[in-house]
Coordinates of C-alpha atoms and ligand atoms in Angstrom, one line a residue:
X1 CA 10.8 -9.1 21.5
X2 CA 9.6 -5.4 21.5
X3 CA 8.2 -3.1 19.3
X4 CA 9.4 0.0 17.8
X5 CA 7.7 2.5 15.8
X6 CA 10.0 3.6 13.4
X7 CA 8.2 7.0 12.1
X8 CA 9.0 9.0 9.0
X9 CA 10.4 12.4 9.4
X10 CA 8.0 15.0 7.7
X11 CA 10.4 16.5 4.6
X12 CA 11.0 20.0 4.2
X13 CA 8.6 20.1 1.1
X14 CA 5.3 19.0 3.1
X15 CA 2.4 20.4 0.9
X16 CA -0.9 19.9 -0.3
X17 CA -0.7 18.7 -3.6
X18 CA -3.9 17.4 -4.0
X19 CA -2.2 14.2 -5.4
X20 CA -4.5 11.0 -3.7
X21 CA -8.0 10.7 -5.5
X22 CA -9.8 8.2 -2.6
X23 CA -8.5 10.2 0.1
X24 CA -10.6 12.7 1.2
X25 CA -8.5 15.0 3.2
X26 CA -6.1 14.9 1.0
X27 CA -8.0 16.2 -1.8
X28 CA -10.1 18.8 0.1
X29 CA -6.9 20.3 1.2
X30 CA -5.6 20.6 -2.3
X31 CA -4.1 24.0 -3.2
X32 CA -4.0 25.3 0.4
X33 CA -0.6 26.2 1.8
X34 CA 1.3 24.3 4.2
X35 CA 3.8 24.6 7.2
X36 CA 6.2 21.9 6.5
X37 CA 8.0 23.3 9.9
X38 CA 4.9 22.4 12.1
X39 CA 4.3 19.2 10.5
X40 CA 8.0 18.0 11.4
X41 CA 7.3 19.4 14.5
X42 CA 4.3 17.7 15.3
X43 CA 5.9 13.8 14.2
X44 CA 8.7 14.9 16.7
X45 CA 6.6 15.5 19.1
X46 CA 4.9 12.7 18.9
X47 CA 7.4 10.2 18.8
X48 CA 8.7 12.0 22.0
X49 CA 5.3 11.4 23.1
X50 CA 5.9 7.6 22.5
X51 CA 9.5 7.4 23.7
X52 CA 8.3 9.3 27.3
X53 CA 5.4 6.3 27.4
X54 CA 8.6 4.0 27.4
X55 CA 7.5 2.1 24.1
X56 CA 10.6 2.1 21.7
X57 CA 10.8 4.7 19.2
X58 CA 12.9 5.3 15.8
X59 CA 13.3 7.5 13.1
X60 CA 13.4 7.1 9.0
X61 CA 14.8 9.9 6.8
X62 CA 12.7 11.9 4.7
X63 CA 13.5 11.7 0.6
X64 CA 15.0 14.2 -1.8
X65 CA 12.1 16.2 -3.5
X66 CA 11.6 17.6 -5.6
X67 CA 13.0 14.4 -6.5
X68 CA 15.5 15.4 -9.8
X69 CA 15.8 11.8 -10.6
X70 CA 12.7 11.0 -11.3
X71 CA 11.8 14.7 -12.9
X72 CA 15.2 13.6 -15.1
X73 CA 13.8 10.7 -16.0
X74 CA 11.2 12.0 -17.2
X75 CA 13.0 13.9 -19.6
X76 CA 13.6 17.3 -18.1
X77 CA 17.1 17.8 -18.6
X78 CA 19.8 20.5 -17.5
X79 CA 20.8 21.6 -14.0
X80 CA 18.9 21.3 -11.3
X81 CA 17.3 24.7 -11.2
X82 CA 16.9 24.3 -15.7
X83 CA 15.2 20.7 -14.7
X84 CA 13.0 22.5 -11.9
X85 CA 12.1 25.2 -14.4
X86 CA 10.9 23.3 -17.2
X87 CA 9.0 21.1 -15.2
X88 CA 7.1 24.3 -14.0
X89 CA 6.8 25.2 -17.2
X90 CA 5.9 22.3 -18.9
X91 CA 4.1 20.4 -16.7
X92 CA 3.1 21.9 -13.2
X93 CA 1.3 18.6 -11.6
X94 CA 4.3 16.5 -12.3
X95 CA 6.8 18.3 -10.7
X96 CA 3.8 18.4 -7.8
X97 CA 4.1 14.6 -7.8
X98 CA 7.6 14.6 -7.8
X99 CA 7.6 17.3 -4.9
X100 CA 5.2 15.3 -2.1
X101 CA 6.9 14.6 1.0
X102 CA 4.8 11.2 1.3
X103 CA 7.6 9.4 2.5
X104 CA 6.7 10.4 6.0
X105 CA 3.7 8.1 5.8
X106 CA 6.0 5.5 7.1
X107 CA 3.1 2.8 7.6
X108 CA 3.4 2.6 3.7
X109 CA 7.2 2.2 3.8
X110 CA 7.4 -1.5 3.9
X111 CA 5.7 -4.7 5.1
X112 CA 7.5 -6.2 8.4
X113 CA 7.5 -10.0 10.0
X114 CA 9.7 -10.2 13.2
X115 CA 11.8 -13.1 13.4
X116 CA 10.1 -15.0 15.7
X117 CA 7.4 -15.6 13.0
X118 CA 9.4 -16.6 10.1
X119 CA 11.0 -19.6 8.3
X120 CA 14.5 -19.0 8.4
X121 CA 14.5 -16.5 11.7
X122 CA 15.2 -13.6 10.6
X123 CA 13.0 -10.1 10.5
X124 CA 11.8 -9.6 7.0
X125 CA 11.2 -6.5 5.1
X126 CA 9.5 -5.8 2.0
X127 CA 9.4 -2.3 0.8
X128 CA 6.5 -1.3 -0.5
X129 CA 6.0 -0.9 -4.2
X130 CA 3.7 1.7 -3.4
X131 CA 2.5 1.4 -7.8
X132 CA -0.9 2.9 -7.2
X133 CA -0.3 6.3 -7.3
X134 CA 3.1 7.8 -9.0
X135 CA 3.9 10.7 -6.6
X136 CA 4.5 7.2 -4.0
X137 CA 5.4 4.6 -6.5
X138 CA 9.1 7.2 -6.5
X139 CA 9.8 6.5 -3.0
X140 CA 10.0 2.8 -3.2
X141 CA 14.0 2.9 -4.3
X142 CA 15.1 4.9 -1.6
X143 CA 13.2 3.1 1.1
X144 CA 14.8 0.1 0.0
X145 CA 18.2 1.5 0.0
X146 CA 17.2 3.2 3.8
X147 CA 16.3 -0.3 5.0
X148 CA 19.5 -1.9 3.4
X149 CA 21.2 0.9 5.1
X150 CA 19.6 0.1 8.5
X151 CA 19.0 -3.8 8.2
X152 CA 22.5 -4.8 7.0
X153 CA 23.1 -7.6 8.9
X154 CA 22.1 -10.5 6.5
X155 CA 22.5 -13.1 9.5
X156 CA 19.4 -11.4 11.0
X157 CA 17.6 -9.2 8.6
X158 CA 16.6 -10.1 4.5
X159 CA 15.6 -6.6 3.2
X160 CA 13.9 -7.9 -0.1
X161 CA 13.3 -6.0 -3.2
X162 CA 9.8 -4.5 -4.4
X163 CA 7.5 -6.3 -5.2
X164 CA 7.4 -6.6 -9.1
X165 CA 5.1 -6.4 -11.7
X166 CA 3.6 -3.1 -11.7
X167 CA -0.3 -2.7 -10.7
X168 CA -0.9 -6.6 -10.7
X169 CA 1.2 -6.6 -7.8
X170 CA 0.4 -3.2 -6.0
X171 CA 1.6 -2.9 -2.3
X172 CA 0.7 -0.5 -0.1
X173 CA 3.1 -2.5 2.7
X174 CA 1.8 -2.1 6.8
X175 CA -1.2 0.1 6.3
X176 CA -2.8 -3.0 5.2
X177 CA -0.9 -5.5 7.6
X178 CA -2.0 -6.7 11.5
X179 CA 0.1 -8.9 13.6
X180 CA -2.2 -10.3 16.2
X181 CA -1.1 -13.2 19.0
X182 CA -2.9 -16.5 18.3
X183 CA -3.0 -19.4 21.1
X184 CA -0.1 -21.3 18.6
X185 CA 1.5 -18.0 17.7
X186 CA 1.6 -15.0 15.9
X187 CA -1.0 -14.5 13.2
X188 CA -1.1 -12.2 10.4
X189 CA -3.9 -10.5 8.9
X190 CA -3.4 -9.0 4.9
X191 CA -6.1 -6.6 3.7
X192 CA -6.5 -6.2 0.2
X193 CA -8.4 -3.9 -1.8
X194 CA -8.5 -5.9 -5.4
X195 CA -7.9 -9.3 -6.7
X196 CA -5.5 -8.7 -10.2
X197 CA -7.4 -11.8 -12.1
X198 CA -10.0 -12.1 -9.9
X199 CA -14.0 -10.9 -10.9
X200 CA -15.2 -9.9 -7.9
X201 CA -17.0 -6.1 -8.1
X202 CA -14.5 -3.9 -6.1
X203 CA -15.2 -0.4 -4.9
X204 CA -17.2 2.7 -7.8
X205 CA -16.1 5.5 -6.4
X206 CA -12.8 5.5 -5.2
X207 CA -9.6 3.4 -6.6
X208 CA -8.7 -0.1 -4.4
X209 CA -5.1 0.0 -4.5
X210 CA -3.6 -3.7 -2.5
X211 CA -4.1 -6.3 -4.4
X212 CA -4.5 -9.8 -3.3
X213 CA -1.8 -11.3 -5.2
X214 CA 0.9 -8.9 -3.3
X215 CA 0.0 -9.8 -0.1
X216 CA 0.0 -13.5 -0.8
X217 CA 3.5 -12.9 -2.1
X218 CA 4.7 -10.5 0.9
X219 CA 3.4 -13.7 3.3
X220 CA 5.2 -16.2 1.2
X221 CA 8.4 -14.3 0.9
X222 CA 8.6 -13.5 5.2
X223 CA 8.4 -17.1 5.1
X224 CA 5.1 -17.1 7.3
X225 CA 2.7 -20.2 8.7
X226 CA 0.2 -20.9 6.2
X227 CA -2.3 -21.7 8.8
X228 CA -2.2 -18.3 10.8
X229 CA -2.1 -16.1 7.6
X230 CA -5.2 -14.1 6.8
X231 CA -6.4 -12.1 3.8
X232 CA -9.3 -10.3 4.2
X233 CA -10.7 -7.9 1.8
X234 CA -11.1 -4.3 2.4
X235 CA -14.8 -4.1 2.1
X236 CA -15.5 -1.9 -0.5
X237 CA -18.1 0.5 0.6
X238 CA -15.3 1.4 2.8
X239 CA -12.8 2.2 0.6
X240 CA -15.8 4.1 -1.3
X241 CA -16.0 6.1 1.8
X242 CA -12.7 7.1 2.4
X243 CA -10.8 4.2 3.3
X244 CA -7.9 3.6 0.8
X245 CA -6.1 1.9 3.6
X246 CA -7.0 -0.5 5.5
X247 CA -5.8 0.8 8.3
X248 CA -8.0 4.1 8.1
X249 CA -10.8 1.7 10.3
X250 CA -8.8 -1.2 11.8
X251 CA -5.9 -1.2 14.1
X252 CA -5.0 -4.1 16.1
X253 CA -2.0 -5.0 18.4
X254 CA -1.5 -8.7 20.6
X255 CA -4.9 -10.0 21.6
X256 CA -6.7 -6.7 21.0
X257 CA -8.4 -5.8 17.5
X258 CA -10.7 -2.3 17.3
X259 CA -12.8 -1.8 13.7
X260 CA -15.6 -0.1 12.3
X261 CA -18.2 -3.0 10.4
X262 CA -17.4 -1.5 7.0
X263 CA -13.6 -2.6 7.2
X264 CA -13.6 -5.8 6.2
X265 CA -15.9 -7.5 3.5
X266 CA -16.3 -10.6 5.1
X267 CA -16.1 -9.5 9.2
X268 CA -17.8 -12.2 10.7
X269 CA -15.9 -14.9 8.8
X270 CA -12.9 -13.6 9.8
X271 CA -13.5 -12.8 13.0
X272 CA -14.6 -16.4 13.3
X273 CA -11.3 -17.4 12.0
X274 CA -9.8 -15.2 14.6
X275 CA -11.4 -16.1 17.9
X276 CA -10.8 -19.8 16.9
X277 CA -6.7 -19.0 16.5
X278 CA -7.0 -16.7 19.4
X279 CA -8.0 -19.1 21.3
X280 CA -10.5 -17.6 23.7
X281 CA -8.2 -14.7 24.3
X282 CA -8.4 -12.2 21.1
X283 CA -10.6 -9.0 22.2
X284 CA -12.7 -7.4 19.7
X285 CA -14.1 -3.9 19.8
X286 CA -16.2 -3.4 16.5
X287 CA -18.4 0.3 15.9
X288 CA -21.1 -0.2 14.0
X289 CA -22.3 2.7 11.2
X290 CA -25.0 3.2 14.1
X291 CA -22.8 3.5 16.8
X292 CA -20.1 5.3 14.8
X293 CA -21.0 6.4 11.3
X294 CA -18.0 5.9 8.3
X295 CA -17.9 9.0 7.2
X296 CA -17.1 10.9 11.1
X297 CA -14.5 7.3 10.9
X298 CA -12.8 8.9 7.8
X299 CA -13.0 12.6 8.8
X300 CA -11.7 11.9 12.7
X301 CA -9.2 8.6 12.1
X302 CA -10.3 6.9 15.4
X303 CA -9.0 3.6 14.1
X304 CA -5.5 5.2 13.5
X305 CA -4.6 5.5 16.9
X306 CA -1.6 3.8 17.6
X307 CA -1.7 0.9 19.9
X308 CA 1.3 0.9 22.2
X309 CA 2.8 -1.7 24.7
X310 CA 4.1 -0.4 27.7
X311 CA 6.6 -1.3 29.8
X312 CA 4.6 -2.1 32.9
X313 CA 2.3 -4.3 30.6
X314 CA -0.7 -1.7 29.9
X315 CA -2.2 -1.4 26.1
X316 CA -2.2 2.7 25.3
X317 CA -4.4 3.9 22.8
X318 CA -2.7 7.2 20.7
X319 CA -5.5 8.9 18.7
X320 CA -5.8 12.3 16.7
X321 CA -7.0 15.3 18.2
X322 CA -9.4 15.2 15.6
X323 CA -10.8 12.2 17.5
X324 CA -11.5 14.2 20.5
X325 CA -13.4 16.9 18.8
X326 CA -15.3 14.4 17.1
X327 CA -18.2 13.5 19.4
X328 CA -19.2 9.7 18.3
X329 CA -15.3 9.2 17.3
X330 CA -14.6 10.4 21.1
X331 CA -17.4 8.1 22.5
X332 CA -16.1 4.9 21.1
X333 CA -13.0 5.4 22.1
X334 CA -14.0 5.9 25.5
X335 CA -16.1 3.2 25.0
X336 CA -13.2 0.8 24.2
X337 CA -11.3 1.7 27.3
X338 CA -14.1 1.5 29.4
X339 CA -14.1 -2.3 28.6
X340 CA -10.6 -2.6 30.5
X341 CA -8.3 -3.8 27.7
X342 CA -6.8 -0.5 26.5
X343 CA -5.7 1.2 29.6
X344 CA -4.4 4.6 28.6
X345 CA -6.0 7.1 25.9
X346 CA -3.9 10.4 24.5
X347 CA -4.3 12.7 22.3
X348 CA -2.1 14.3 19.8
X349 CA -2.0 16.5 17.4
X350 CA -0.8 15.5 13.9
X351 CA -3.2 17.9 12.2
X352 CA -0.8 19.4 9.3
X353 CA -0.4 15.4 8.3
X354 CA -4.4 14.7 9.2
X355 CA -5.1 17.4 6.5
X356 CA -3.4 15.1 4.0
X357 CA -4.9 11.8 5.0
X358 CA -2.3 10.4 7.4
X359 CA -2.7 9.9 11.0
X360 CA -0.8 9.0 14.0
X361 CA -0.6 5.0 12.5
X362 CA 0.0 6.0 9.5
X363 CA 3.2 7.7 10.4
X364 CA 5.0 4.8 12.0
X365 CA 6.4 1.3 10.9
X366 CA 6.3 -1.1 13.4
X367 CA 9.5 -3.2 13.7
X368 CA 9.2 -6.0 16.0
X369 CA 13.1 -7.0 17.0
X370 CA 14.7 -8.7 20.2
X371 CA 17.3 -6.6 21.9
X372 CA 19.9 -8.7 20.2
X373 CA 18.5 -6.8 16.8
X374 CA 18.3 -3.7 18.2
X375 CA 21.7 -3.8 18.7
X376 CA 22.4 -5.0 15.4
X377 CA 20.6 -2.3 13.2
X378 CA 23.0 0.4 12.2
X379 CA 22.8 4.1 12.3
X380 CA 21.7 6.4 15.1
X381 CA 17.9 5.9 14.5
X382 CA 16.5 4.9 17.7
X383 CA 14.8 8.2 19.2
X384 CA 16.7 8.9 22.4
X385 CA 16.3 12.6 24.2
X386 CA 19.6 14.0 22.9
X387 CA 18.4 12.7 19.1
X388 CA 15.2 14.4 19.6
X389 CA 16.7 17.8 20.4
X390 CA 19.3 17.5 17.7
X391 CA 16.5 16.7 15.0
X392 CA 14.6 19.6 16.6
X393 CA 17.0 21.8 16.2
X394 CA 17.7 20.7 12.7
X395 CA 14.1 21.2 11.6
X396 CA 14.4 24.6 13.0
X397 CA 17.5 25.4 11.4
X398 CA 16.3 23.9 7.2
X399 CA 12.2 24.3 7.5
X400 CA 10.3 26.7 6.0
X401 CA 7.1 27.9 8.0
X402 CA 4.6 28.3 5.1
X403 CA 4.6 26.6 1.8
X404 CA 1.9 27.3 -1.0
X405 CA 1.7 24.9 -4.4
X406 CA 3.6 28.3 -6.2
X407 CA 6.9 27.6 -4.2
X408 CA 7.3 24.1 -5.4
X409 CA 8.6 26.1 -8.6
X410 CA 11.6 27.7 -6.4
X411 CA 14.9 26.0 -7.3
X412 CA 16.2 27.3 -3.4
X413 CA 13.6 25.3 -2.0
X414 CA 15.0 22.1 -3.7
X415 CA 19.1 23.6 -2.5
X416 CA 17.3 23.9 1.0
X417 CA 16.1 20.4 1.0
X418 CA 19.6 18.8 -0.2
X419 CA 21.6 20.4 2.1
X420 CA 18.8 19.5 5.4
X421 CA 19.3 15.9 4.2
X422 CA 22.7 15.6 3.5
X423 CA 23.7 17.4 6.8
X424 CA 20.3 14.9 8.0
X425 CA 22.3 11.6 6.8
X426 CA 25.3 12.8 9.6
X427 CA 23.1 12.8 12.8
X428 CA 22.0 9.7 11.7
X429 CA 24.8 8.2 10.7
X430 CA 23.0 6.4 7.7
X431 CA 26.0 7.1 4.7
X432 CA 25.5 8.5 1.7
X433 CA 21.9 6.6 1.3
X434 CA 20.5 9.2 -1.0
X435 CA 21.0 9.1 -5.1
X436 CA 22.8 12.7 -5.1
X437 CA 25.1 11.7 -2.0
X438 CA 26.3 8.2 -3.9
X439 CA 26.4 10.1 -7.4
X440 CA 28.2 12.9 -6.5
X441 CA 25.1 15.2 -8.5
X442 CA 21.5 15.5 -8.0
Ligands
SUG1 O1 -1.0 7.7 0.3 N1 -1.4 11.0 1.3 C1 -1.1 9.6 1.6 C2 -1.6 9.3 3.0 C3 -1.1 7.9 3.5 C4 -1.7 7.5 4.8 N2 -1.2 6.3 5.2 C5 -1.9 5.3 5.8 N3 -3.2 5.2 5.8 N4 -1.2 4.4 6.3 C6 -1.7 8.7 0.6 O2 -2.8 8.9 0.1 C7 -1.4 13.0 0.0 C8 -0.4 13.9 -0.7 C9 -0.9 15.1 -1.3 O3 -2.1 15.1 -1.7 O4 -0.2 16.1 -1.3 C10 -0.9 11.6 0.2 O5 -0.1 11.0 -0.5

């Protein structure tokens, strides 16, 4: 089996909407203008960064947005640019929300087992519900249609639904999710934020958004062992502090875990739990608030480096810039790759997604597949040079270079979006996967 990171494509409306209360960059960049042609720019350079370290790479589309479903189903009615207008006119912050390119967040897309884990031996993938905030709650239908698009082989692949039942159930899908090898096997870790029925205090600040209840029902459905399933809870201060996911301060990858001590609420019982399913070989690199204090964590995204296996058997660590300018963010991580297991540190620069809370882990999904599942997915999704210069190229050709909350009320800027997609769906031979490609209107 290998990994690929299957990143989200930034969409041509990347702004700052201000939309994610519990996310601080997101909310201090409120109102400033974007460069949704940078942004793009960056995530391709990155995952050329990753295919050039010869770990796998792929790509998911961005979504239609503003999305004139949802703003119809809200009751604006008309054409496009009469729905667009009215929603300017009548309410401004929801056509925001339905304007966010957050689909690019791709951590957040869906919930991933690799067969080799499961029941019934095939890959599972749960979309993520995404309930806790509406502006992501509206991708949830298209991912699901993406993935069926992708995953279609039902021999090897069960793309489920969404999770249902509305906030009960709230999924956030990998953010919160570590697959780490135990001595018997794999072993899954699901944070949580919040228990549905349960009394436990939760964060004051800032909103918890997993709950409990949907990662036990993500673990059942992907068919997973019992015995190597974990849930910890998201300690709380830390989600006060800036972490609405959990992975804002944990990553982990194979026998190597990295965290700062306000991640989880209960860190030395589950790190006991670990080491005893590890057997002897898990490695732990923990900062302390002393060694690393939360709030540099939140501002600099250490712990959303991406962990990549390479092909000659080394553990690369990819962390934002933001890391490096950070002087105790920049010391741990040269701290953890002083202590041997990570063997290669980059830097890159994500900033135009940093600014609204989303790092370099936070803009990939990690599929684990054997190459017999690589060659089963369909579509031209898997990064190769010649993909990277035509989506290069494309993003060239549709983006705009500057983007301030104002334009969101330009009906071009939703034409220009429909036609980059549509022409988007052909390079990567997906079919009409989109809403106004299968209904023949927007
Ligand atoms: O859900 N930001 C995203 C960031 C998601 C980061 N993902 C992970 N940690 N895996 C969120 O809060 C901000 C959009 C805005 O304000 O315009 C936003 O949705």
């Amino acid at each position: 089996m290998r990994e690929l990171s299957f990143d989200g494509l930034v969409g041509p409306t990347h702004n700052y909407g201000g939309l994610s209360p519990g996310n601080v960059a997101s909310i201090a960049s409120g109102g400033r203008p974007s460069n949704p042609r940078a942004a793009a720019l960056q995530g391709l350079a990155k995952m050329r960064f990753v295919h050039d370290l010869g770990a796998g790479q792929a790509v998911l589309p961005p979504q239609p947005r503003p999305s004139l479903t949802a703003l119809r189903q809200l009751g604006f009615a008309g054409t496009d640019e009469e729905v667009i207008a009215r929603a300017a006119r009548e309410s401004e912050h929801l056509l925001r929300l339905c304007s966010s390119a957050s689909a690019m967040w791709a951590a957040n897309a869906a919930t991933v087992a690799p067969s080799a884990d499961t029941g019934d031996g095939r890959v599972h993938l749960t979309p993520a519900n995404l309930v806790a905030m509406f502006h992501r709650a509206i991708e949830a239908g298209t991912t699901w249609a993406v993935l069926r698009a992708i995953f279609a082989d039902e021999r090897r692949f069960a793309v489920h639904a969404p999770l249902p039942g509305g906030p009960h159930l709230a999924d956030e899908g990998a953010a919160n999710h570590t697959r780490l090898l135990g001595a018997g096997g794999a072993v899954h870790l699901f944070a949580w934020g919040r228990s549905a029925w349960g009394t436990e205090p939760g964060p004051t600040r800032f909103p918890a958004r997993q709950t409990l209840e949907a990662s036990q029902a993500v673990a059942r459905r992907h068919l997973l062992a019992p015995e190597r399933t974990l849930f910890p809870r998201q300690a709380p201060a830390g989600i006060d502090a800036g972490a609405f996911h959990a992975d804002v301060l944990a990553v982990g990858h194979g026998r190597f875990l990295m965290m700062h001590e306000l991640a989880f609420a209960d860190r030395e019982a589950v790190l006991a739990r670990l080491r005893e399913l590890g057997g002897g070989a898990l490695r732990v690199a923990v900062a302390t608030e002393r060694e690393l204090p939360v709030a540099d964590a939140v501002a600099a995204y250490p712990f959303n480096s991406q962990l990549l296996e390479l092909p000659g058997g080394g553990l690369a660590l990819l962390a934002p810039e933001e890391s490096r300018e950070n002087p105790r963010a920049r010391a741990f991580l040269e701290r953890v790759v002083a202590d041997g297991t990570v063997t290669g540190l980059h830097y890159i620069d994500v900033n135009q997604s940093m600014d609204n809370g989303g790092g370099p882990a936070c803009l990939r999904l990690r599929v684990g597949l054997t190459d017999e599942e690589v060659q089963a997915m369909k579509g031209d999704v898997v990064l190769s040079p010649g993909l990277h210069a035509r989506l290069v190229a494309w993003v060239e050709r549709h983006y705009r270079d500057r983007l301030a909350p104002a334009d969101l009320a330009d009906p071009a800027l939703a034409r220009e979006g429909l036609a980059a997609l549509d022409e988007l769906t052909a390079i990567l031979r997906l079919g009409p996967i989109y809403d106004f490609q299968r209904e023949g209107a927007s």
